[in-house]
Amino acid sequence: MPRVSEEHLAARRRQIVDAARRCFLREGFHRTTMQDVIAEAGLSVGAVYRYFPSKASLISAIAEETIGGAEEVLDELARQDPPLPLDKALEYALAYMENQAGDDGVLRIAIQVWGEAQRDPVLGEFAASRYTKLRGHFEVLVRRAQEAGELPADADPAAVAAALFGLLPGWFLQRIITGGPDVATYLSGVRVLFGQQR
């Protein structure tokens, strides 16, 4: 019997995750059943359960992907040389998020992950550790801004990083719930708070 290639396994897993994501975006985590995902994927019950033994495992896989994209962007920002000014770094992060704010974007799934994390201790622990790591990228940005003289040297990097990080979900919650503001409008307000009148 021929062995199944790694590429085939990865493609099948991707097919299932994409189907689950469509279902979750359409119906939410709680209204979506494994039967819905199986039908959406167009696969047999056994094929889906081979990769994901439960809906919780699918939610975890999607949560991993959802947070993973943001991690890549923030990691790239933290490695910029020379470092971007904080408002430009925020603009860069928000541009990524704006790209993910559409009807099929990961931000709508992120909000569902937050809700599910309140109920599921395993997902809650996962989300807490990953979001703590994301906030850590902002701490790197803050320390670099202090070295560049953009922020006071005696500012608490962890406190400033927490406030900066909070600006990201603050924007996308408003955007998804109310349809606005756009990134340019939001950044103009942030720059006023930063004391930058540009």
Short mmCIF file of C-alpha atoms in Angstrom, two decimals:
data_model
loop_
_atom_site.label_atom_id
_atom_site.label_comp_id
_atom_site.label_asym_id
_atom_site.label_seq_id
_atom_site.Cartn_x
_atom_site.Cartn_y
_atom_site.Cartn_z
CA MET A 1 0.00 0.00 0.00
CA PRO A 2 1.62 3.35 -1.02
CA ARG A 3 2.47 5.80 1.73
CA VAL A 4 0.55 9.06 1.81
CA SER A 5 2.86 12.01 1.23
CA GLU A 6 3.36 14.76 3.81
CA GLU A 7 2.06 17.21 1.21
CA HIS A 8 -1.17 15.25 0.89
CA LEU A 9 -1.61 15.09 4.67
CA ALA A 10 -0.98 18.83 4.99
CA ALA A 11 -3.40 19.61 2.14
CA ARG A 12 -6.12 17.44 3.71
CA ARG A 13 -5.62 19.08 7.10
CA ARG A 14 -5.79 22.50 5.42
CA GLN A 15 -9.03 21.48 3.68
CA ILE A 16 -10.61 20.59 7.02
CA VAL A 17 -9.40 23.72 8.82
CA ASP A 18 -10.65 25.94 5.99
CA ALA A 19 -14.04 24.22 6.07
CA ALA A 20 -14.27 24.64 9.85
CA ARG A 21 -13.31 28.29 9.58
CA ARG A 22 -16.07 28.92 7.03
CA CYS A 23 -18.58 27.17 9.30
CA PHE A 24 -17.44 29.06 12.39
CA LEU A 25 -17.62 32.39 10.57
CA ARG A 26 -21.10 31.57 9.32
CA GLU A 27 -22.62 29.97 12.44
CA GLY A 28 -20.22 30.57 15.34
CA PHE A 29 -18.42 27.96 17.42
CA HIS A 30 -21.43 26.75 19.39
CA ARG A 31 -23.92 26.37 16.55
CA THR A 32 -21.41 24.57 14.31
CA THR A 33 -21.33 20.80 14.67
CA MET A 34 -18.69 18.35 13.50
CA GLN A 35 -21.26 17.13 10.96
CA ASP A 36 -21.39 20.67 9.56
CA VAL A 37 -17.60 20.70 9.17
CA ILE A 38 -17.60 17.23 7.57
CA ALA A 39 -20.24 18.31 5.04
CA GLU A 40 -18.44 21.59 4.32
CA ALA A 41 -15.13 19.79 3.77
CA GLY A 42 -16.76 17.18 1.52
CA LEU A 43 -14.90 14.39 3.30
CA SER A 44 -15.84 11.22 5.14
CA VAL A 45 -16.39 11.18 8.87
CA GLY A 46 -13.25 9.08 9.33
CA ALA A 47 -11.11 11.42 7.26
CA VAL A 48 -12.05 14.44 9.39
CA TYR A 49 -11.77 12.64 12.73
CA ARG A 50 -8.36 11.30 11.74
CA TYR A 51 -7.02 14.85 11.89
CA PHE A 52 -9.34 16.42 14.47
CA PRO A 53 -10.94 14.16 17.09
CA SER A 54 -13.23 16.91 18.38
CA LYS A 55 -14.60 20.36 17.69
CA ALA A 56 -12.36 21.66 20.48
CA SER A 57 -9.29 20.45 18.58
CA LEU A 58 -10.49 22.32 15.49
CA ILE A 59 -11.06 25.47 17.53
CA SER A 60 -7.54 25.17 18.93
CA ALA A 61 -6.04 24.75 15.46
CA ILE A 62 -7.88 27.82 14.19
CA ALA A 63 -6.89 29.80 17.29
CA GLU A 64 -3.26 28.87 16.66
CA GLU A 65 -3.46 30.17 13.09
CA THR A 66 -5.38 33.28 14.09
CA ILE A 67 -2.79 34.35 16.64
CA GLY A 68 0.14 33.07 14.56
CA GLY A 69 -0.31 35.68 11.82
CA ALA A 70 -0.22 38.52 14.34
CA GLU A 71 2.88 37.01 15.96
CA GLU A 72 4.72 37.06 12.64
CA VAL A 73 3.87 40.72 12.06
CA LEU A 74 4.86 41.80 15.57
CA ASP A 75 8.05 39.74 15.48
CA GLU A 76 9.00 41.44 12.22
CA LEU A 77 8.29 44.85 13.77
CA ALA A 78 10.41 44.06 16.81
CA ARG A 79 13.37 43.18 14.53
CA GLN A 80 13.21 46.33 12.35
CA ASP A 81 16.58 48.06 12.16
CA PRO A 82 16.52 50.94 12.72
CA PRO A 83 13.37 50.63 14.84
CA LEU A 84 10.23 52.32 13.58
CA PRO A 85 8.76 55.14 15.68
CA LEU A 86 5.96 53.72 17.82
CA ASP A 87 3.18 55.37 15.81
CA LYS A 88 4.61 53.87 12.60
CA ALA A 89 4.93 50.45 14.23
CA LEU A 90 1.30 50.70 15.30
CA GLU A 91 0.32 51.77 11.79
CA TYR A 92 2.10 48.71 10.37
CA ALA A 93 0.34 46.36 12.81
CA LEU A 94 -3.05 47.96 12.14
CA ALA A 95 -2.53 47.63 8.37
CA TYR A 96 -2.16 43.87 8.86
CA MET A 97 -5.26 43.79 11.02
CA GLU A 98 -7.27 45.83 8.55
CA ASN A 99 -6.42 43.20 5.98
CA GLN A 100 -7.93 40.59 8.31
CA ALA A 101 -11.08 42.51 9.29
CA GLY A 102 -13.30 41.47 6.37
CA ASP A 103 -16.19 39.02 6.51
CA ASP A 104 -13.84 36.05 6.07
CA GLY A 105 -10.92 37.52 8.03
CA VAL A 106 -9.29 36.02 11.09
CA LEU A 107 -10.35 38.88 13.37
CA ARG A 108 -13.93 37.65 13.46
CA ILE A 109 -12.61 34.27 14.54
CA ALA A 110 -10.32 35.92 17.13
CA ILE A 111 -13.33 37.41 18.88
CA GLN A 112 -14.96 33.97 19.02
CA VAL A 113 -11.71 32.53 20.42
CA TRP A 114 -11.80 35.11 23.22
CA GLY A 115 -15.33 34.12 24.13
CA GLU A 116 -14.59 30.40 24.01
CA ALA A 117 -11.42 30.92 26.08
CA GLN A 118 -13.61 32.12 28.97
CA ARG A 119 -15.34 28.76 29.03
CA ASP A 120 -12.62 26.31 28.01
CA PRO A 121 -9.66 26.27 30.43
CA VAL A 122 -7.28 24.65 27.92
CA LEU A 123 -8.06 27.22 25.24
CA GLY A 124 -7.96 29.93 27.91
CA GLU A 125 -4.45 28.92 28.95
CA PHE A 126 -3.35 28.77 25.31
CA ALA A 127 -4.79 32.21 24.53
CA ALA A 128 -3.30 33.75 27.68
CA SER A 129 0.19 32.47 26.87
CA ARG A 130 0.05 33.55 23.22
CA TYR A 131 -1.36 37.00 23.96
CA THR A 132 1.27 37.47 26.67
CA LYS A 133 3.87 36.68 24.03
CA LEU A 134 2.29 39.22 21.65
CA ARG A 135 2.43 41.85 24.38
CA GLY A 136 6.09 40.96 24.86
CA HIS A 137 6.81 42.08 21.30
CA PHE A 138 5.47 45.49 22.25
CA GLU A 139 7.79 45.56 25.23
CA VAL A 140 10.71 45.09 22.85
CA LEU A 141 9.41 48.00 20.75
CA VAL A 142 9.08 50.17 23.85
CA ARG A 143 12.62 49.41 25.04
CA ARG A 144 13.97 50.25 21.60
CA ALA A 145 11.96 53.49 21.58
CA GLN A 146 13.52 54.35 24.95
CA GLU A 147 17.00 53.71 23.55
CA ALA A 148 16.20 55.98 20.59
CA GLY A 149 15.00 58.76 22.93
CA GLU A 150 11.40 58.52 21.74
CA LEU A 151 10.16 57.60 25.23
CA PRO A 152 11.43 58.60 28.68
CA ALA A 153 14.17 56.30 29.92
CA ASP A 154 12.44 55.89 33.28
CA ALA A 155 9.09 54.75 31.81
CA ASP A 156 8.02 51.22 32.76
CA PRO A 157 8.35 49.22 29.50
CA ALA A 158 5.81 46.59 30.59
CA ALA A 159 3.20 49.23 31.43
CA VAL A 160 3.70 51.14 28.17
CA ALA A 161 3.68 47.88 26.19
CA ALA A 162 0.37 46.84 27.78
CA ALA A 163 -1.21 50.17 26.84
CA LEU A 164 0.12 50.03 23.27
CA PHE A 165 -0.95 46.43 22.80
CA GLY A 166 -4.45 47.34 23.98
CA LEU A 167 -4.77 49.77 21.07
CA LEU A 168 -4.91 46.88 18.58
CA PRO A 169 -7.99 45.01 19.87
CA GLY A 170 -9.47 48.41 20.71
CA TRP A 171 -9.42 49.27 17.03
CA PHE A 172 -10.63 45.99 15.63
CA LEU A 173 -13.48 45.53 18.10
CA GLN A 174 -14.80 48.93 17.09
CA ARG A 175 -14.27 48.15 13.42
CA ILE A 176 -16.08 44.82 13.52
CA ILE A 177 -18.93 45.95 15.76
CA THR A 178 -19.56 49.45 14.36
CA GLY A 179 -17.87 49.40 10.94
CA GLY A 180 -15.38 52.12 11.89
CA PRO A 181 -13.18 53.96 12.36
CA ASP A 182 -10.77 53.40 9.51
CA VAL A 183 -7.08 53.03 10.35
CA ALA A 184 -6.16 56.58 9.30
CA THR A 185 -8.81 58.11 11.56
CA TYR A 186 -7.83 55.90 14.48
CA LEU A 187 -4.14 56.69 14.05
CA SER A 188 -4.85 60.42 13.91
CA GLY A 189 -6.48 60.09 17.34
CA VAL A 190 -3.63 57.96 18.68
CA ARG A 191 -1.09 60.53 17.51
CA VAL A 192 -2.91 63.25 19.40
CA LEU A 193 -2.71 61.07 22.52
CA PHE A 194 0.99 60.54 21.79
CA GLY A 195 1.40 64.32 21.59
CA GLN A 196 2.10 64.20 17.86
CA GLN A 197 -0.02 66.64 15.87
CA ARG A 198 0.55 65.21 12.38
#
